[in-house]
Amino acid sequence: MASQPLPLSQETLAQFNRSMAPEPGASGPPRRRLGSISTRRSSKDQSKDQPHHRPLSLRGKTVPSSESSFLSTKISNSHISMGRRFSFAGWHQGGRVSFSGLYLQQPIQEVYVENTYRMGPEPGCHFSASRTRQILQATLDSYLEGVCYSPDSCSQLCQILADLFLSKLKDVNPPRYKLVCQVVVGQSGKQGIRVASRSLMNPNTDNYTSAVFQNHSLFAVALVHGMYFE
Amino acid sequence: MEEYHSGDEVAFSPDDASNVVKELCLCVFIGQCIEGIVGGVDYSQNKVNQWTASIVEHTLTQLVKQGKPFKYIVNCAVMQKSGAGLHTANSCYWDTTTDGSCTVRWENRTMYCVVSVFAVAIAL
């Protein structure tokens, strides 16, 4: 294996890894490295001992050279799942060199946002129902004070209110939260009205709030839901 | 060995004829649901609580049965017909490629019913 000239893609890999990894094939306790692309080479070195791992295990770690092959499979599994979003695609065997000396198959690093490993919102960064309600109520009171219902203008008023709420809430919105805001405006009369809402959400991270305003000629109900984007 | 999913995304778009819409048939379903609960009855202050609760519950249950990776919000407003006007508007801060909403208006002789469904995607 060592006598064969390395294909060029592997040569680069070797160069790259020389700066990162200790000598390959060193015997001793299993080495574990996160985030390196040495796996490919190490899997090649140890391929006589281990079952061949597919290129997907690129993202994984150096496979320990122990007898527990099931354990090694498990480790590489978990790191495959961790590395879902982090791609070093394009390191295929047999990458050829173009005439200009550039690789035809360059590692195509797609633009992925780096994994933050966050499982939920940061403490203190939850959607605050009380603060949102204060904002809604204050906005409703200030905007609708003394306004009379008119069929022509109230439809626009309703939409303006919805957009206004959203713009105000976006400023105080914690990161990774999506907002859904609904406003109902109607003429105050002798009619009865009931507004109900039900949602399927995660009560640990998501919340909702509502505010009501009424004067002699109109009423308004604002509902805002904050959903954590998992 | 785990399968490597390349991030299949399901979009909620009640307006275009996607497979998701065909499966959901949302607007039609909501209309039928309302019809089943308040169709043919007159507005009653005593019963309106029950009606709104039933409508949102049935709608939400049916949505959940689809098994799609969404969080749902269902809003329902029932108003007695008395000549007064009613307006609803919504605005959302979300990912427009994966999230969506649907609003259904229904009326009978004595009341109006407006049901809005919002679906917010979760990434799996």
Short mmCIF file of C-alpha atoms in Angstrom, two decimals:
data_model
loop_
_atom_site.label_atom_id
_atom_site.label_comp_id
_atom_site.label_asym_id
_atom_site.label_seq_id
_atom_site.Cartn_x
_atom_site.Cartn_y
_atom_site.Cartn_z
CA MET A 1 0.00 0.00 0.00
CA ALA A 2 2.75 2.45 0.89
CA SER A 3 4.64 1.70 -2.32
CA GLN A 4 1.82 2.88 -4.54
CA PRO A 5 1.96 6.48 -5.55
CA LEU A 6 -0.94 8.25 -3.94
CA PRO A 7 -3.58 9.67 -6.19
CA LEU A 8 -3.33 13.41 -6.18
CA SER A 9 -6.43 14.03 -4.15
CA GLN A 10 -4.96 11.91 -1.46
CA GLU A 11 -1.66 13.67 -1.75
CA THR A 12 -3.25 16.89 -0.85
CA LEU A 13 -5.10 15.18 1.89
CA ALA A 14 -1.83 13.81 3.16
CA GLN A 15 -0.26 17.23 3.09
CA PHE A 16 -3.16 18.71 4.88
CA ASN A 17 -3.20 16.11 7.49
CA ARG A 18 0.50 16.22 8.12
CA SER A 19 -0.06 19.55 9.69
CA MET A 20 -2.85 18.19 11.80
CA ALA A 21 -2.21 14.59 12.64
CA PRO A 22 0.54 12.60 14.22
CA GLU A 23 2.24 9.87 12.23
CA PRO A 24 -0.21 7.52 10.72
CA GLY A 25 -0.26 3.89 11.56
CA ALA A 26 1.23 4.50 14.94
CA SER A 27 0.24 1.73 17.20
CA GLY A 28 -0.98 2.41 20.64
CA PRO A 29 -4.17 3.57 22.23
CA PRO A 30 -6.89 4.53 19.82
CA ARG A 31 -6.66 8.12 18.76
CA ARG A 32 -9.76 10.27 18.58
CA ARG A 33 -9.94 13.46 16.67
CA LEU A 34 -12.91 15.57 15.96
CA GLY A 35 -13.39 17.55 12.85
CA SER A 36 -10.42 16.34 10.89
CA ILE A 37 -10.44 14.78 7.50
CA SER A 38 -7.81 12.30 8.47
CA THR A 39 -10.39 9.60 8.65
CA ARG A 40 -10.05 8.78 5.06
CA ARG A 41 -6.43 8.09 5.28
CA SER A 42 -6.66 6.33 8.56
CA SER A 43 -9.45 4.17 7.33
CA LYS A 44 -7.27 3.33 4.39
CA ASP A 45 -4.41 2.44 6.66
CA GLN A 46 -6.53 0.36 8.88
CA SER A 47 -8.63 -1.10 6.20
CA LYS A 48 -6.92 -4.37 6.62
CA ASP A 49 -8.11 -4.48 10.19
CA GLN A 50 -11.46 -2.80 9.97
CA PRO A 51 -14.43 -3.14 7.72
CA HIS A 52 -14.26 -0.61 4.97
CA HIS A 53 -15.97 2.61 5.89
CA ARG A 54 -17.79 4.55 3.28
CA PRO A 55 -16.74 8.07 2.40
CA LEU A 56 -19.52 9.34 4.59
CA SER A 57 -17.32 8.61 7.54
CA LEU A 58 -15.20 11.53 6.42
CA ARG A 59 -16.72 13.57 9.07
CA GLY A 60 -16.08 10.95 11.67
CA LYS A 61 -13.10 10.23 13.77
CA THR A 62 -10.12 8.03 13.52
CA VAL A 63 -11.45 4.55 13.88
CA PRO A 64 -9.95 2.90 16.89
CA SER A 65 -7.98 -0.14 16.02
CA SER A 66 -9.61 -2.36 18.56
CA GLU A 67 -11.48 -5.56 18.16
CA SER A 68 -14.83 -4.04 18.92
CA SER A 69 -15.87 -3.31 15.40
CA PHE A 70 -19.49 -2.86 16.42
CA LEU A 71 -18.41 -0.10 18.74
CA SER A 72 -16.47 1.62 16.03
CA THR A 73 -19.47 1.47 13.76
CA LYS A 74 -21.54 3.08 16.46
CA ILE A 75 -19.08 5.89 16.92
CA SER A 76 -18.94 6.65 13.27
CA ASN A 77 -22.72 6.53 13.16
CA SER A 78 -23.11 9.14 15.80
CA HIS A 79 -20.66 11.39 14.12
CA ILE A 80 -22.30 10.98 10.84
CA SER A 81 -25.46 12.27 12.39
CA MET A 82 -23.62 15.11 14.06
CA GLY A 83 -21.92 16.01 10.92
CA ARG A 84 -25.04 16.14 8.87
CA ARG A 85 -24.77 19.74 8.15
CA PHE A 86 -21.07 20.03 7.77
CA SER A 87 -20.02 18.88 4.40
CA PHE A 88 -16.70 18.12 2.93
CA ALA A 89 -18.18 16.73 -0.18
CA GLY A 90 -16.15 15.95 -3.19
CA TRP A 91 -13.26 13.96 -1.79
CA HIS A 92 -13.84 10.99 -3.95
CA GLN A 93 -11.33 8.38 -4.76
CA GLY A 94 -9.74 8.75 -8.10
CA GLY A 95 -9.91 12.51 -8.32
CA ARG A 96 -8.19 13.51 -11.46
CA VAL A 97 -5.98 16.42 -12.16
CA SER A 98 -6.82 18.76 -14.94
CA PHE A 99 -4.26 19.99 -17.35
CA SER A 100 -3.82 23.21 -15.44
CA GLY A 101 -2.87 21.44 -12.29
CA LEU A 102 -6.14 22.20 -10.60
CA TYR A 103 -8.37 19.50 -9.30
CA LEU A 104 -11.36 18.74 -11.36
CA GLN A 105 -13.14 17.65 -8.26
CA GLN A 106 -12.40 20.32 -5.78
CA PRO A 107 -13.91 19.94 -2.37
CA ILE A 108 -17.17 21.67 -2.91
CA GLN A 109 -17.77 23.48 0.30
CA GLU A 110 -21.37 24.42 0.17
CA VAL A 111 -22.39 27.27 2.32
CA TYR A 112 -23.75 25.68 5.43
CA VAL A 113 -24.18 27.55 8.62
CA GLU A 114 -21.95 26.02 11.18
CA ASN A 115 -23.64 23.79 13.65
CA THR A 116 -24.15 25.59 16.90
CA TYR A 117 -25.24 22.42 18.70
CA ARG A 118 -28.01 24.39 20.37
CA MET A 119 -30.92 22.26 21.47
CA GLY A 120 -33.12 25.09 22.68
CA PRO A 121 -33.23 28.79 23.26
CA GLU A 122 -30.63 30.21 25.58
CA PRO A 123 -31.77 30.79 29.13
CA GLY A 124 -33.25 34.22 29.31
CA CYS A 125 -33.92 34.28 25.60
CA HIS A 126 -37.40 32.84 25.63
CA PHE A 127 -40.39 34.50 24.08
CA SER A 128 -41.63 36.75 26.85
CA ALA A 129 -45.41 36.75 26.96
CA SER A 130 -45.67 39.52 29.52
CA ARG A 131 -43.38 41.90 27.71
CA THR A 132 -45.11 41.20 24.43
CA ARG A 133 -48.51 41.82 25.97
CA GLN A 134 -47.33 45.16 27.31
CA ILE A 135 -46.14 46.16 23.87
CA LEU A 136 -49.39 45.03 22.25
CA GLN A 137 -51.58 46.80 24.76
CA ALA A 138 -49.61 50.01 24.64
CA THR A 139 -49.66 50.03 20.85
CA LEU A 140 -53.38 49.31 20.66
CA ASP A 141 -54.20 52.01 23.19
CA SER A 142 -52.10 54.65 21.55
CA TYR A 143 -53.12 53.83 18.00
CA LEU A 144 -56.85 53.34 18.47
CA GLU A 145 -57.58 56.01 21.02
CA GLY A 146 -60.46 58.05 19.69
CA VAL A 147 -60.67 56.22 16.39
CA CYS A 148 -64.14 55.68 14.96
CA TYR A 149 -65.10 52.64 13.01
CA SER A 150 -65.44 53.10 9.28
CA PRO A 151 -65.83 50.19 6.88
CA ASP A 152 -63.47 51.67 4.32
CA SER A 153 -60.58 52.56 6.55
CA CYS A 154 -60.80 49.79 9.09
CA SER A 155 -59.68 47.05 6.77
CA GLN A 156 -56.49 48.97 6.12
CA LEU A 157 -56.24 49.86 9.77
CA CYS A 158 -56.34 46.19 10.64
CA GLN A 159 -53.48 45.37 8.29
CA ILE A 160 -51.49 48.37 9.43
CA LEU A 161 -51.87 47.26 13.02
CA ALA A 162 -50.71 43.75 12.20
CA ASP A 163 -47.62 45.07 10.44
CA LEU A 164 -46.96 47.57 13.19
CA PHE A 165 -47.06 44.88 15.84
CA LEU A 166 -44.69 42.77 13.88
CA SER A 167 -42.19 45.54 13.40
CA LYS A 168 -42.25 46.40 17.09
CA LEU A 169 -41.95 42.80 18.16
CA LYS A 170 -39.12 42.05 15.80
CA ASP A 171 -36.96 44.46 17.78
CA VAL A 172 -37.46 42.60 21.00
CA ASN A 173 -37.82 39.17 19.46
CA PRO A 174 -35.27 36.67 20.78
CA PRO A 175 -33.19 34.91 18.14
CA ARG A 176 -34.61 31.82 16.41
CA TYR A 177 -38.19 32.75 17.17
CA LYS A 178 -40.85 32.96 14.49
CA LEU A 179 -43.79 35.25 15.09
CA VAL A 180 -47.38 34.93 13.99
CA CYS A 181 -49.61 37.91 14.65
CA GLN A 182 -53.33 38.15 13.99
CA VAL A 183 -55.52 41.21 14.51
CA VAL A 184 -59.32 41.25 14.54
CA VAL A 185 -61.05 44.60 14.33
CA GLY A 186 -64.79 45.00 14.40
CA GLN A 187 -67.52 47.49 14.91
CA SER A 188 -68.80 47.79 18.44
CA GLY A 189 -72.43 46.93 18.50
CA LYS A 190 -74.85 44.70 20.28
CA GLN A 191 -73.52 41.56 18.65
CA GLY A 192 -71.69 38.82 20.44
CA ILE A 193 -68.29 37.65 19.29
CA ARG A 194 -65.96 34.92 20.41
CA VAL A 195 -62.35 34.52 19.33
CA ALA A 196 -60.66 31.23 20.18
CA SER A 197 -57.22 29.91 19.47
CA ARG A 198 -55.56 26.55 19.85
CA SER A 199 -52.09 25.54 18.89
CA LEU A 200 -49.76 22.60 18.73
CA MET A 201 -46.45 23.76 20.09
CA ASN A 202 -43.74 23.06 22.55
CA PRO A 203 -44.78 24.62 25.84
CA ASN A 204 -41.18 24.80 27.05
CA THR A 205 -40.07 27.13 24.31
CA ASP A 206 -43.19 28.56 22.66
CA ASN A 207 -45.80 30.92 23.95
CA TYR A 208 -48.56 33.27 22.93
CA THR A 209 -50.17 36.41 24.16
CA SER A 210 -53.19 38.55 23.39
CA ALA A 211 -54.48 42.04 23.98
CA VAL A 212 -57.91 43.61 23.64
CA PHE A 213 -58.99 47.17 23.09
CA GLN A 214 -62.49 48.55 23.02
CA ASN A 215 -64.02 51.97 22.68
CA HIS A 216 -67.47 53.27 21.88
CA SER A 217 -67.31 52.43 18.20
CA LEU A 218 -64.85 49.64 17.64
CA PHE A 219 -63.04 46.77 19.27
CA ALA A 220 -59.73 45.16 18.46
CA VAL A 221 -58.18 41.85 19.45
CA ALA A 222 -54.50 41.12 18.85
CA LEU A 223 -53.03 37.63 19.11
CA VAL A 224 -49.32 36.91 18.87
CA HIS A 225 -47.67 33.49 18.94
CA GLY A 226 -43.95 33.05 19.29
CA MET A 227 -42.62 29.73 18.00
CA TYR A 228 -39.09 28.58 18.51
CA PHE A 229 -37.53 27.41 15.30
CA GLU A 230 -36.01 24.05 16.21
CA MET B 1 -26.49 2.22 9.98
CA GLU B 2 -28.31 5.51 9.96
CA GLU B 3 -29.62 6.82 6.73
CA TYR B 4 -28.27 10.09 5.59
CA HIS B 5 -31.21 12.31 4.81
CA SER B 6 -30.49 15.25 2.63
CA GLY B 7 -32.88 17.51 4.44
CA ASP B 8 -36.20 16.90 2.76
CA GLU B 9 -38.33 19.89 3.41
CA VAL B 10 -42.06 19.97 3.36
CA ALA B 11 -43.68 23.26 2.59
CA PHE B 12 -47.10 24.38 3.67
CA SER B 13 -48.69 26.12 0.77
CA PRO B 14 -52.45 25.93 0.61
CA ASP B 15 -52.57 28.06 -2.49
CA ASP B 16 -50.76 25.94 -5.02
CA ALA B 17 -51.52 22.43 -6.10
CA SER B 18 -48.65 20.66 -4.39
CA ASN B 19 -48.79 17.18 -3.02
CA VAL B 20 -48.92 18.56 0.46
CA VAL B 21 -52.07 20.46 -0.37
CA LYS B 22 -53.70 17.48 -1.98
CA GLU B 23 -53.04 15.48 1.09
CA LEU B 24 -54.21 18.14 3.45
CA CYS B 25 -57.21 19.42 1.50
CA LEU B 26 -57.25 21.95 4.22
CA CYS B 27 -59.69 24.54 3.14
CA VAL B 28 -62.26 22.00 2.15
CA PHE B 29 -61.85 20.16 5.39
CA ILE B 30 -62.18 23.25 7.53
CA GLY B 31 -65.36 24.21 5.73
CA GLN B 32 -66.80 20.77 6.33
CA CYS B 33 -65.74 20.86 9.94
CA ILE B 34 -67.49 24.18 10.56
CA GLU B 35 -70.54 22.96 8.72
CA GLY B 36 -70.70 19.93 10.91
CA ILE B 37 -70.51 21.91 14.12
CA VAL B 38 -72.53 25.06 13.48
CA GLY B 39 -74.20 24.42 10.17
CA GLY B 40 -77.93 25.06 10.34
CA VAL B 41 -78.01 26.40 13.89
CA ASP B 42 -78.55 29.96 15.00
CA TYR B 43 -76.10 31.97 17.00
CA SER B 44 -76.39 31.35 20.70
CA GLN B 45 -74.35 33.14 23.33
CA ASN B 46 -74.46 30.10 25.57
CA LYS B 47 -73.13 27.72 23.00
CA VAL B 48 -70.57 29.84 21.19
CA ASN B 49 -67.83 28.80 23.60
CA GLN B 50 -68.43 25.17 22.81
CA TRP B 51 -68.57 25.81 19.11
CA THR B 52 -65.33 27.68 18.87
CA ALA B 53 -63.60 25.11 21.05
CA SER B 54 -64.91 22.26 18.89
CA ILE B 55 -63.95 23.91 15.65
CA VAL B 56 -60.37 24.58 16.68
CA GLU B 57 -60.02 21.19 18.28
CA HIS B 58 -61.29 19.26 15.28
CA THR B 59 -59.18 21.26 12.89
CA LEU B 60 -56.06 20.82 14.96
CA THR B 61 -56.65 17.10 15.41
CA GLN B 62 -57.00 16.60 11.71
CA LEU B 63 -53.87 18.55 11.00
CA VAL B 64 -51.88 16.56 13.51
CA LYS B 65 -53.08 13.33 11.94
CA GLN B 66 -51.26 14.29 8.76
CA GLY B 67 -48.02 13.71 10.60
CA LYS B 68 -46.13 16.55 8.96
CA PRO B 69 -43.27 18.29 10.78
CA PHE B 70 -45.16 21.47 11.58
CA LYS B 71 -46.29 23.39 14.58
CA TYR B 72 -49.85 24.62 14.09
CA ILE B 73 -51.86 27.60 15.27
CA VAL B 74 -55.59 27.58 14.68
CA ASN B 75 -57.61 30.73 15.33
CA CYS B 76 -61.37 30.90 15.10
CA ALA B 77 -63.64 33.93 15.39
CA VAL B 78 -67.41 33.51 15.51
CA MET B 79 -69.49 36.64 15.36
CA GLN B 80 -73.20 37.16 15.44
CA LYS B 81 -74.69 38.80 12.39
CA SER B 82 -76.09 42.16 13.29
CA GLY B 83 -74.93 44.44 10.56
CA ALA B 84 -71.64 45.27 12.26
CA GLY B 85 -68.44 44.98 10.31
CA LEU B 86 -65.56 42.62 11.04
CA HIS B 87 -61.99 42.69 9.72
CA THR B 88 -59.12 40.31 10.32
CA ALA B 89 -55.52 40.66 9.30
CA ASN B 90 -52.37 38.76 10.06
CA SER B 91 -48.69 39.26 9.65
CA CYS B 92 -46.00 36.70 10.20
CA TYR B 93 -42.27 36.70 10.70
CA TRP B 94 -41.20 33.31 9.39
CA ASP B 95 -39.58 31.43 6.60
CA THR B 96 -41.82 31.92 3.60
CA THR B 97 -40.45 28.88 1.81
CA THR B 98 -41.54 26.42 4.44
CA ASP B 99 -44.31 28.08 6.45
CA GLY B 100 -47.77 29.08 5.41
CA SER B 101 -51.28 29.92 6.41
CA CYS B 102 -54.83 29.40 5.29
CA THR B 103 -57.98 31.34 6.14
CA VAL B 104 -61.52 30.15 5.63
CA ARG B 105 -64.61 32.33 5.90
CA TRP B 106 -67.97 30.76 6.49
CA GLU B 107 -71.36 32.21 7.24
CA ASN B 108 -74.91 31.22 7.73
CA ARG B 109 -78.05 33.16 8.40
CA THR B 110 -77.11 34.32 11.88
CA MET B 111 -73.37 34.28 12.21
CA TYR B 112 -69.97 34.64 10.61
CA CYS B 113 -67.11 32.28 11.23
CA VAL B 114 -63.51 32.95 10.27
CA VAL B 115 -60.92 30.22 10.80
CA SER B 116 -57.21 30.81 10.24
CA VAL B 117 -54.61 28.07 10.27
CA PHE B 118 -50.90 28.84 10.49
CA ALA B 119 -48.27 26.17 10.03
CA VAL B 120 -44.72 26.78 11.16
CA ALA B 121 -42.13 24.28 10.03
CA ILE B 122 -39.70 22.61 12.33
CA ALA B 123 -36.46 21.32 10.94
CA LEU B 124 -35.91 17.65 11.53
#
